[in-house]
Short mmCIF file of C-alpha atoms in Angstrom, two decimals:
data_model
loop_
_atom_site.label_atom_id
_atom_site.label_comp_id
_atom_site.label_asym_id
_atom_site.label_seq_id
_atom_site.Cartn_x
_atom_site.Cartn_y
_atom_site.Cartn_z
CA MET A 175 -73.51 -91.05 -91.03
CA LYS A 176 -70.29 -91.84 -92.87
CA ASN A 177 -68.52 -88.86 -91.44
CA LYS A 178 -69.59 -89.78 -87.91
CA LEU A 179 -68.21 -93.25 -88.28
CA ILE A 180 -64.92 -91.80 -89.57
CA PHE A 181 -64.79 -89.29 -86.67
CA GLY A 182 -65.47 -92.04 -84.18
CA PHE A 183 -62.72 -94.16 -85.78
CA VAL A 184 -60.28 -91.29 -85.37
CA VAL A 185 -61.22 -90.67 -81.75
CA MET A 186 -60.76 -94.36 -80.92
CA LEU A 187 -57.38 -94.38 -82.55
CA LEU A 188 -56.27 -91.29 -80.61
CA LEU A 189 -57.47 -92.65 -77.37
CA ALA A 190 -55.85 -96.01 -77.90
CA SER A 191 -52.67 -94.68 -79.37
CA CYS A 192 -49.46 -95.79 -77.72
CA LYS A 193 -45.84 -94.82 -78.12
CA VAL A 194 -43.53 -97.83 -78.74
CA GLY A 195 -39.79 -97.89 -78.01
CA PRO A 196 -37.77 -97.58 -74.78
CA SER A 197 -37.88 -94.79 -72.26
CA TYR A 198 -34.57 -92.99 -71.44
CA ASN A 199 -32.90 -94.07 -68.22
CA ARG A 200 -29.83 -92.11 -67.08
CA PRO A 201 -26.79 -94.49 -66.69
CA ASN A 202 -25.30 -94.75 -63.31
CA LEU A 203 -22.02 -92.87 -63.31
CA ASP A 204 -19.23 -93.36 -60.78
CA THR A 205 -18.97 -89.82 -59.43
CA PRO A 206 -16.80 -89.00 -56.36
CA ASN A 207 -18.01 -86.32 -53.93
CA LEU A 208 -14.87 -84.37 -54.24
CA PHE A 209 -11.85 -84.49 -56.58
CA LEU A 210 -8.77 -86.16 -55.23
CA ASN A 211 -6.69 -83.00 -55.12
CA THR A 212 -9.20 -81.11 -52.98
CA LYS A 213 -10.35 -81.25 -49.37
CA GLN A 214 -13.78 -80.74 -47.71
CA GLN A 215 -14.56 -76.99 -47.11
CA SER A 216 -17.80 -75.10 -46.59
CA GLU A 217 -20.31 -74.97 -49.43
CA ASN A 218 -19.86 -71.18 -49.84
CA GLU A 219 -16.12 -71.64 -50.67
CA SER A 220 -16.88 -73.84 -53.64
CA VAL A 221 -15.30 -72.85 -56.86
CA ALA A 222 -18.88 -72.92 -58.37
CA ASN A 223 -19.60 -69.59 -56.69
CA ILE A 224 -16.65 -67.66 -58.26
CA LYS A 225 -16.70 -66.03 -61.64
CA TRP A 226 -13.59 -66.24 -63.82
CA PHE A 227 -13.41 -62.42 -64.21
CA SER A 228 -13.16 -62.05 -60.50
CA LEU A 229 -9.93 -64.07 -60.60
CA PHE A 230 -8.40 -62.14 -63.48
CA ASN A 231 -9.15 -58.52 -62.64
CA ASP A 232 -7.89 -57.32 -65.96
CA PRO A 233 -10.06 -54.94 -68.03
CA ALA A 234 -8.00 -55.53 -71.15
CA LEU A 235 -8.62 -59.29 -70.97
CA THR A 236 -12.36 -58.88 -70.21
CA ALA A 237 -12.67 -56.55 -73.26
CA LEU A 238 -10.93 -59.10 -75.50
CA ILE A 239 -13.20 -61.95 -74.34
CA GLN A 240 -16.35 -59.85 -74.87
CA LYS A 241 -15.14 -58.95 -78.30
CA GLY A 242 -14.51 -62.62 -79.08
CA ILE A 243 -17.95 -63.60 -77.92
CA GLU A 244 -19.41 -60.93 -80.26
CA ASN A 245 -17.38 -61.52 -83.33
CA ASN A 246 -15.67 -64.90 -83.30
CA TYR A 247 -16.52 -66.90 -86.58
CA ASP A 248 -16.48 -70.32 -85.05
CA LEU A 249 -19.12 -69.13 -82.50
CA LYS A 250 -21.20 -67.47 -85.26
CA ILE A 251 -20.97 -70.90 -87.11
CA ALA A 252 -22.30 -72.66 -84.04
CA LEU A 253 -25.19 -70.24 -83.87
CA THR A 254 -26.20 -70.94 -87.40
CA ARG A 255 -26.15 -74.70 -86.74
CA LEU A 256 -28.54 -73.91 -83.74
CA ASP A 257 -30.90 -72.03 -86.14
CA GLN A 258 -30.82 -75.08 -88.46
CA ALA A 259 -31.69 -77.48 -85.70
CA LYS A 260 -34.64 -75.30 -84.68
CA ALA A 261 -35.94 -75.22 -88.24
CA VAL A 262 -35.77 -79.03 -88.53
CA LEU A 263 -37.63 -79.40 -85.17
CA GLY A 264 -40.35 -76.96 -86.38
CA ILE A 265 -40.83 -79.04 -89.52
CA THR A 266 -41.26 -82.24 -87.41
CA LYS A 267 -43.75 -80.56 -84.97
CA ALA A 268 -45.76 -79.47 -87.96
CA ASN A 269 -46.05 -83.10 -89.06
CA LEU A 270 -48.13 -83.87 -85.85
CA LEU A 271 -50.91 -81.52 -87.16
CA PRO A 272 -53.22 -81.89 -90.18
CA SER A 273 -51.98 -80.56 -93.46
CA LEU A 274 -54.46 -78.31 -95.32
CA GLY A 275 -54.21 -77.52 -98.93
CA TYR A 276 -56.06 -76.84 -102.06
CA SER A 277 -56.25 -78.00 -105.66
CA ALA A 278 -57.91 -76.77 -108.79
CA THR A 279 -58.00 -77.93 -112.43
CA VAL A 280 -59.65 -76.48 -115.55
CA ASN A 281 -60.63 -78.67 -118.47
CA ARG A 282 -62.44 -78.21 -121.80
CA PRO A 283 -66.27 -78.18 -121.44
CA GLU A 284 -66.63 -81.40 -123.65
CA SER A 285 -64.20 -83.27 -121.35
CA PHE A 286 -66.92 -85.09 -119.24
CA SER A 287 -64.60 -87.63 -117.79
CA ASN A 288 -62.30 -84.90 -116.26
CA PRO A 289 -64.46 -81.95 -115.07
CA SER A 290 -63.03 -78.74 -113.68
CA THR A 291 -62.53 -78.81 -109.97
CA ALA A 292 -61.78 -76.51 -106.99
CA PHE A 293 -61.16 -78.37 -103.77
CA GLY A 294 -59.91 -77.72 -100.29
CA THR A 295 -57.95 -80.79 -98.89
CA LEU A 296 -56.97 -82.25 -95.57
CA ASN A 297 -54.32 -84.93 -95.02
CA TRP A 298 -53.50 -86.09 -91.56
CA GLU A 299 -51.17 -88.85 -90.52
CA LEU A 300 -52.28 -90.19 -87.10
CA ASP A 301 -49.30 -90.80 -84.89
CA PHE A 302 -50.73 -94.02 -83.50
CA PHE A 303 -47.45 -95.67 -82.52
CA GLY A 304 -45.52 -92.54 -81.68
CA LYS A 305 -43.28 -92.41 -84.70
CA ILE A 306 -43.56 -88.59 -85.14
CA ARG A 307 -43.56 -88.02 -81.31
CA SER A 308 -40.32 -89.95 -81.05
CA GLU A 309 -38.83 -88.08 -84.01
CA LYS A 310 -39.86 -84.96 -82.29
CA GLY A 311 -38.21 -86.00 -79.01
CA ALA A 312 -35.04 -86.93 -80.82
CA LEU A 313 -34.88 -83.63 -82.57
CA GLN A 314 -35.56 -81.65 -79.43
CA ASN A 315 -32.68 -83.38 -77.75
CA GLU A 316 -30.50 -82.81 -80.74
CA LEU A 317 -31.48 -79.13 -80.66
CA LEU A 318 -30.50 -78.91 -77.00
CA ALA A 319 -27.26 -80.84 -77.82
CA THR A 320 -26.51 -78.24 -80.57
CA ASP A 321 -26.93 -75.53 -77.99
CA GLU A 322 -24.50 -77.34 -75.69
CA ALA A 323 -22.10 -77.54 -78.70
CA ARG A 324 -22.40 -73.74 -79.06
CA LYS A 325 -21.57 -73.42 -75.22
CA ALA A 326 -18.60 -75.75 -75.76
CA VAL A 327 -17.38 -73.46 -78.53
CA LEU A 328 -17.86 -70.49 -76.26
CA SER A 329 -15.98 -72.18 -73.50
CA GLU A 330 -13.12 -73.13 -75.66
CA LEU A 331 -13.01 -69.72 -77.18
CA VAL A 332 -12.74 -67.90 -73.80
CA ALA A 333 -10.10 -70.36 -72.72
CA GLN A 334 -8.15 -69.80 -75.86
CA ILE A 335 -8.30 -66.06 -75.59
CA ALA A 336 -7.29 -66.00 -71.98
CA SER A 337 -4.42 -68.48 -72.44
CA THR A 338 -3.09 -66.70 -75.54
CA TYR A 339 -3.32 -63.39 -73.63
CA PHE A 340 -1.38 -64.69 -70.73
CA ASN A 341 1.13 -66.19 -73.15
CA LEU A 342 1.51 -62.71 -74.77
CA ARG A 343 1.98 -61.05 -71.35
CA ASP A 344 4.63 -63.57 -70.59
CA PHE A 345 6.56 -62.67 -73.68
CA ASP A 346 6.11 -59.05 -72.96
CA ASN A 347 7.90 -59.81 -69.65
CA ARG A 348 10.52 -61.80 -71.41
CA LEU A 349 11.08 -58.86 -73.70
CA ARG A 350 11.85 -56.61 -70.73
CA ILE A 351 14.09 -59.18 -69.13
CA THR A 352 16.02 -59.69 -72.36
CA GLN A 353 16.27 -56.02 -73.12
CA ARG A 354 17.65 -55.40 -69.64
CA THR A 355 20.08 -58.28 -70.07
CA VAL A 356 21.26 -56.97 -73.45
CA GLU A 357 21.85 -53.50 -71.91
CA SER A 358 23.62 -55.18 -68.99
CA ARG A 359 25.88 -57.18 -71.23
CA LYS A 360 26.70 -54.29 -73.52
CA ALA A 361 27.77 -52.26 -70.49
CA SER A 362 29.94 -55.20 -69.27
CA TYR A 363 31.34 -55.48 -72.87
CA ASP A 364 32.41 -51.84 -72.82
CA ILE A 365 34.19 -52.40 -69.58
CA VAL A 366 35.95 -55.49 -70.64
CA VAL A 367 37.03 -53.89 -73.92
CA LYS A 368 38.64 -51.06 -72.02
CA ARG A 369 40.39 -53.45 -69.66
CA PHE A 370 41.54 -55.51 -72.60
CA GLU A 371 42.93 -52.44 -74.37
CA LYS A 372 44.91 -51.65 -71.24
CA GLY A 373 46.21 -55.12 -70.99
CA TYR A 374 44.42 -56.08 -67.78
CA VAL A 375 42.49 -58.99 -69.27
CA SER A 376 43.05 -61.41 -72.12
CA GLU A 377 41.27 -61.43 -75.46
CA LEU A 378 39.37 -64.54 -74.22
CA ASP A 379 37.33 -62.42 -71.75
CA LYS A 380 36.53 -59.98 -74.59
CA VAL A 381 35.44 -62.70 -76.97
CA GLN A 382 33.30 -64.39 -74.32
CA ILE A 383 31.28 -61.25 -73.38
CA GLU A 384 30.95 -60.34 -77.04
CA GLN A 385 29.40 -63.87 -77.62
CA GLN A 386 26.83 -63.32 -74.80
CA VAL A 387 25.89 -59.92 -76.09
CA ALA A 388 25.11 -61.51 -79.53
CA LEU A 389 23.20 -64.33 -77.89
CA ALA A 390 20.90 -62.01 -75.97
CA GLU A 391 20.33 -59.86 -79.03
CA GLY A 392 19.29 -62.94 -81.06
CA THR A 393 16.91 -64.00 -78.21
CA LEU A 394 15.49 -60.54 -78.30
CA GLN A 395 14.50 -60.83 -81.96
CA GLN A 396 12.91 -64.29 -81.38
CA ILE A 397 10.70 -62.80 -78.56
CA ILE A 398 9.66 -59.83 -80.75
CA ARG A 399 8.55 -62.30 -83.44
CA GLU A 400 6.51 -64.39 -80.93
CA ILE A 401 4.82 -61.29 -79.57
CA THR A 402 3.68 -60.43 -83.13
CA TYR A 403 2.38 -63.96 -83.69
CA LEU A 404 0.48 -63.98 -80.31
CA GLU A 405 -1.11 -60.46 -81.08
CA ASN A 406 -2.33 -61.72 -84.49
CA ALA A 407 -3.66 -64.97 -82.94
CA LEU A 408 -5.69 -62.82 -80.51
CA GLN A 409 -6.92 -60.65 -83.34
CA LEU A 410 -7.93 -63.76 -85.23
CA LEU A 411 -9.85 -65.14 -82.26
CA THR A 412 -11.74 -61.88 -81.93
CA ALA A 413 -12.32 -61.71 -85.72
CA GLN A 414 -10.13 -58.54 -86.07
CA VAL A 415 -7.51 -57.69 -88.65
CA PRO A 416 -3.87 -58.06 -87.44
CA GLY A 417 -2.75 -55.30 -85.16
CA ILE A 418 -1.61 -54.28 -81.61
CA ILE A 419 -3.34 -55.81 -78.59
CA ASN A 420 -4.21 -53.54 -75.63
CA ARG A 421 -2.52 -54.83 -72.47
CA GLY A 422 -3.57 -54.76 -68.83
CA PRO A 423 -1.50 -55.49 -65.71
CA ASP A 424 1.67 -57.62 -65.96
CA ASN A 425 1.21 -61.31 -65.33
CA SER A 426 3.11 -60.92 -62.10
CA GLY A 427 0.50 -58.36 -60.89
CA LEU A 428 -2.17 -61.05 -61.02
CA ILE A 429 -0.61 -63.59 -58.74
CA GLU A 430 -2.50 -62.65 -55.67
CA ASN A 431 -5.86 -62.92 -57.47
CA LEU A 432 -5.29 -66.65 -58.28
CA GLU A 433 -6.03 -68.30 -54.93
CA LEU A 434 -8.85 -70.85 -55.42
CA PRO A 435 -10.99 -72.38 -52.77
CA SER A 436 -10.04 -75.96 -52.01
CA SER A 437 -13.56 -77.35 -52.13
CA ILE A 438 -14.70 -78.42 -55.70
CA PRO A 439 -17.69 -80.73 -55.80
CA ALA A 440 -17.45 -83.33 -58.54
CA ASN A 441 -21.12 -82.82 -59.54
CA LEU A 442 -20.00 -79.47 -60.91
CA LEU A 443 -19.03 -81.46 -63.95
CA GLU A 444 -22.66 -81.42 -65.01
CA ASN A 445 -22.03 -77.82 -66.04
CA ARG A 446 -19.74 -78.93 -68.73
CA PRO A 447 -21.34 -78.45 -72.14
CA ASP A 448 -19.60 -81.48 -73.68
CA VAL A 449 -21.03 -83.71 -70.96
CA LYS A 450 -24.52 -82.31 -71.48
CA LYS A 451 -24.15 -82.61 -75.20
CA ALA A 452 -23.16 -86.36 -74.97
CA GLU A 453 -26.04 -87.10 -72.69
CA LEU A 454 -28.49 -85.33 -74.94
CA ALA A 455 -27.14 -87.19 -77.98
CA TYR A 456 -27.80 -90.45 -76.01
CA LYS A 457 -31.37 -89.38 -75.27
CA ALA A 458 -31.90 -88.65 -78.99
CA ALA A 459 -30.49 -91.97 -79.96
CA VAL A 460 -33.00 -93.67 -77.55
CA ASP A 461 -35.85 -91.75 -79.05
CA ARG A 462 -34.82 -92.84 -82.58
CA ILE A 463 -35.21 -96.53 -81.42
CA GLY A 464 -38.90 -95.55 -80.88
CA VAL A 465 -39.12 -94.19 -84.41
CA ALA A 466 -37.58 -97.47 -85.85
CA LYS A 467 -39.95 -99.61 -83.82
CA ALA A 468 -43.03 -97.46 -84.85
CA MET A 469 -42.09 -98.05 -88.51
CA GLN A 470 -42.77 -101.78 -88.04
CA TYR A 471 -46.39 -101.02 -87.44
CA PRO A 472 -49.07 -99.58 -89.93
CA SER A 473 -49.49 -95.96 -90.74
CA PHE A 474 -53.02 -94.46 -90.36
CA ASN A 475 -54.12 -91.43 -92.46
CA ILE A 476 -57.19 -89.31 -92.59
CA LEU A 477 -57.96 -87.92 -96.06
CA ALA A 478 -60.76 -85.46 -96.82
CA PHE A 479 -61.76 -82.94 -99.47
CA ALA A 480 -64.63 -80.54 -100.12
CA GLY A 481 -65.30 -78.31 -103.15
CA TYR A 482 -66.80 -77.98 -106.51
CA ALA A 483 -66.67 -80.19 -109.66
CA GLN A 484 -68.39 -79.30 -112.87
CA SER A 485 -67.72 -79.85 -116.56
CA ASP A 486 -69.41 -76.48 -117.39
CA LEU A 487 -67.36 -73.59 -115.92
CA SER A 488 -70.31 -71.32 -115.94
CA LYS A 489 -72.00 -73.51 -113.43
CA MET A 490 -68.88 -74.22 -111.44
CA PHE A 491 -70.04 -72.75 -108.10
CA GLU A 492 -73.59 -73.63 -108.13
CA PRO A 493 -74.93 -75.65 -105.15
CA SER A 494 -75.48 -78.71 -107.37
CA SER A 495 -71.72 -78.76 -108.08
CA PHE A 496 -70.66 -78.93 -104.49
CA THR A 497 -69.12 -82.31 -103.37
CA LYS A 498 -67.19 -83.67 -100.48
CA ASN A 499 -65.79 -86.84 -99.22
CA ALA A 500 -63.65 -88.27 -96.34
CA ALA A 501 -61.79 -91.52 -95.85
CA ALA A 502 -59.32 -93.22 -93.63
CA SER A 503 -56.43 -95.34 -94.87
CA ILE A 504 -54.01 -97.81 -93.37
CA THR A 505 -50.68 -98.83 -94.91
CA GLY A 506 -47.98 -101.20 -93.83
CA ASN A 507 -45.60 -103.92 -94.84
CA VAL A 508 -46.45 -107.55 -94.84
CA PHE A 509 -43.04 -108.96 -95.61
CA ALA A 510 -39.99 -106.68 -96.02
CA PHE A 511 -37.22 -109.30 -95.82
CA GLY A 512 -36.23 -108.19 -92.27
CA LYS A 513 -35.64 -104.57 -93.11
CA ASN A 514 -37.73 -103.19 -90.22
CA LYS A 515 -36.08 -105.59 -87.70
CA ARG A 516 -32.54 -104.60 -88.85
CA ARG A 517 -33.48 -101.03 -88.66
CA VAL A 518 -34.45 -101.41 -85.04
CA ALA A 519 -31.14 -103.28 -84.43
CA LEU A 520 -29.11 -100.49 -86.09
CA TYR A 521 -30.73 -97.74 -83.87
CA LYS A 522 -30.23 -99.91 -80.77
CA SER A 523 -26.56 -100.15 -81.72
CA LEU A 524 -26.30 -96.35 -82.34
CA ALA A 525 -27.83 -95.86 -78.87
CA THR A 526 -25.30 -98.11 -77.21
CA GLU A 527 -22.60 -96.18 -78.91
CA ALA A 528 -24.04 -92.89 -77.79
CA GLU A 529 -24.21 -94.26 -74.17
CA LEU A 530 -20.62 -95.28 -74.28
CA GLN A 531 -19.62 -91.99 -75.74
CA PHE A 532 -21.45 -90.29 -72.86
CA ARG A 533 -19.68 -92.46 -70.25
CA LYS A 534 -16.33 -91.74 -71.93
CA THR A 535 -17.04 -88.02 -72.08
CA PHE A 536 -17.85 -87.91 -68.41
CA LEU A 537 -14.75 -89.95 -67.42
CA THR A 538 -12.66 -87.65 -69.63
CA ALA A 539 -14.08 -84.66 -67.88
CA LEU A 540 -13.12 -86.11 -64.44
CA THR A 541 -9.60 -86.81 -65.67
CA GLU A 542 -9.25 -83.22 -67.13
CA VAL A 543 -10.24 -81.71 -63.85
CA GLU A 544 -7.94 -83.83 -61.81
CA ASN A 545 -5.06 -82.92 -64.17
CA ALA A 546 -5.93 -79.24 -64.08
CA LEU A 547 -5.92 -79.37 -60.28
CA VAL A 548 -2.54 -80.99 -60.16
CA GLN A 549 -1.15 -78.53 -62.73
CA LEU A 550 -2.43 -75.59 -60.73
CA LYS A 551 -1.02 -76.98 -57.43
CA THR A 552 2.38 -78.05 -58.83
CA PHE A 553 2.97 -74.83 -60.88
CA LYS A 554 2.32 -72.76 -57.80
CA ALA A 555 4.97 -74.79 -55.85
CA GLU A 556 7.37 -74.73 -58.80
CA TRP A 557 6.96 -70.91 -59.05
CA VAL A 558 7.96 -70.54 -55.36
CA ALA A 559 11.10 -72.61 -55.98
CA ALA A 560 11.82 -70.56 -59.22
CA ASP A 561 11.46 -67.37 -57.36
CA LYS A 562 14.00 -68.49 -54.76
CA GLN A 563 16.31 -69.59 -57.49
CA THR A 564 16.04 -66.19 -59.15
CA ARG A 565 16.85 -64.35 -56.00
CA ALA A 566 19.80 -66.60 -55.36
CA ALA A 567 21.02 -66.01 -58.99
CA GLN A 568 20.90 -62.33 -58.50
CA GLN A 569 23.00 -62.54 -55.37
CA TYR A 570 25.41 -64.94 -57.19
CA LEU A 571 25.93 -62.43 -59.97
CA LYS A 572 26.51 -59.61 -57.51
CA LEU A 573 29.25 -61.58 -55.65
CA SER A 574 30.78 -62.85 -58.91
CA GLN A 575 31.09 -59.27 -60.25
CA ALA A 576 32.73 -58.07 -57.04
CA ARG A 577 35.13 -61.09 -57.14
CA TYR A 578 35.99 -60.32 -60.72
CA GLU A 579 36.61 -56.68 -60.05
CA ALA A 580 38.91 -57.67 -57.16
CA GLY A 581 40.83 -59.93 -59.55
CA TYR A 582 40.14 -63.15 -57.66
CA VAL A 583 38.31 -64.94 -60.51
CA SER A 584 38.15 -64.80 -64.34
CA TYR A 585 35.35 -63.33 -66.27
CA LEU A 586 34.13 -66.77 -67.03
CA GLU A 587 32.48 -66.93 -63.57
CA VAL A 588 30.62 -63.62 -64.14
CA LEU A 589 29.33 -65.01 -67.48
CA ASP A 590 28.10 -68.07 -65.75
CA ALA A 591 26.39 -66.00 -63.14
CA GLU A 592 24.67 -63.81 -65.86
CA ARG A 593 23.55 -66.89 -67.77
CA SER A 594 22.08 -68.42 -64.63
CA LEU A 595 20.17 -65.22 -63.73
CA PHE A 596 18.85 -64.81 -67.27
CA SER A 597 17.65 -68.40 -67.48
CA SER A 598 16.01 -68.30 -63.96
CA GLU A 599 14.20 -64.90 -64.77
CA LEU A 600 12.82 -66.39 -67.94
CA ASN A 601 11.78 -69.59 -66.19
CA ARG A 602 9.97 -67.60 -63.37
CA SER A 603 8.16 -65.56 -65.98
CA TYR A 604 7.09 -68.71 -67.74
CA LEU A 605 5.82 -70.33 -64.56
CA THR A 606 3.79 -67.21 -63.69
CA GLN A 607 2.06 -67.61 -67.10
CA GLN A 608 1.53 -71.41 -66.54
CA LYS A 609 -0.15 -70.74 -63.14
CA GLN A 610 -2.68 -68.51 -64.89
CA ILE A 611 -3.34 -70.85 -67.70
CA ALA A 612 -3.73 -73.72 -65.38
CA THR A 613 -6.43 -71.81 -63.66
CA VAL A 614 -8.10 -71.14 -66.98
CA GLN A 615 -7.89 -74.85 -67.81
CA LEU A 616 -9.42 -75.72 -64.51
CA TYR A 617 -12.33 -73.45 -65.08
CA LYS A 618 -12.77 -74.86 -68.60
CA ALA A 619 -12.47 -78.44 -67.27
CA LEU A 620 -15.37 -77.65 -64.78
CA GLY A 621 -17.45 -76.09 -67.43
CA GLY A 622 -18.08 -72.97 -65.35
CA GLY A 623 -17.05 -69.39 -65.04
CA TRP A 624 -18.07 -68.11 -68.38
CA GLN A 625 -21.56 -69.44 -69.36
CA ASN A 626 -23.36 -67.28 -71.77
#
């Protein structure tokens, strides 16, 4: 009869159980339909439908990124954190179920007050006010947030590898430009020295070209050093020992592959792992308010045991030694000096902070996409201007050399033309790299292109 009453009590508690605390309501975010620097196009032209590797058709870069995904230590650390979050969630889920155990003691036969025992036990905390369920919900959202953090690491890793690779290819191009310039200036130096020895030109011309040769040779060594740094940086990102990096096409060979559709819907930001992570953190904070509120109410437990108790071990497992019992308990605070109230206030404040962080993260994402769009647009236009400047500098040098050989101008004009061409070629190479990196930054800002 007693067991039936306890069972009925449990059923009533479970049927009447309620989960206290607020429900999650997604904040209203001010989201434009399209970004400022785009115009309406058909849906199938959206950047959401394009994969990053179709823009950069470079097998060497693809292999580097794949190696980074497989080996990078930061990504592996993020995966271990994901495993930790899964384990914590599993522990909390187990708290919703009864805990089954056992106990046994052996005492001397003459110890009548403490007989030997062998019991099976059951302990079950009834989640009447949703404390454990709210904790479970919080941990589930934190697990998902941890996975989004892993994706954020992945996105950052791919962007770093691609940007560093394009930077390396830029310096490869600078190396060729500088080597060509050194050879050209050395050839000019030989001509000027011969003319000086015959008395056709002054020593000033000879010293000026000698200075320019040395300057180009010094720049060459700087570029070689930077190439080594960048190769080692890529090896570190892919968890490899320092060494040579395989190259694909020159940066200039990728220009035609960088045309992006002009339609970029703003809701694509919901692909960004940091935005997802911030919202999930807010959800978890709301769930923890429910945990704090539930702690203001009593806790209900079911306790039961069944087994044998006997002072004489030889009679331990006889039917007369069998015993059992079941009980229900309720515990709670009558007066805790406002601790429970302040705990709820604390978690409400933490939830407000998480909401503000979510709003800030979303607004930051909008800003980053706008900046990336402007960068891509302006770097393209700047590259066109730099290309025109380089072509003009090439013609200027050709005309200056002809005028010098005809004796109309001093060698100073030729040197100025050479410096102008060298500078413009390096600038055009740099802008080629910046266009590609701007594309990488746009895809990273949109959170798409390399999900894994």
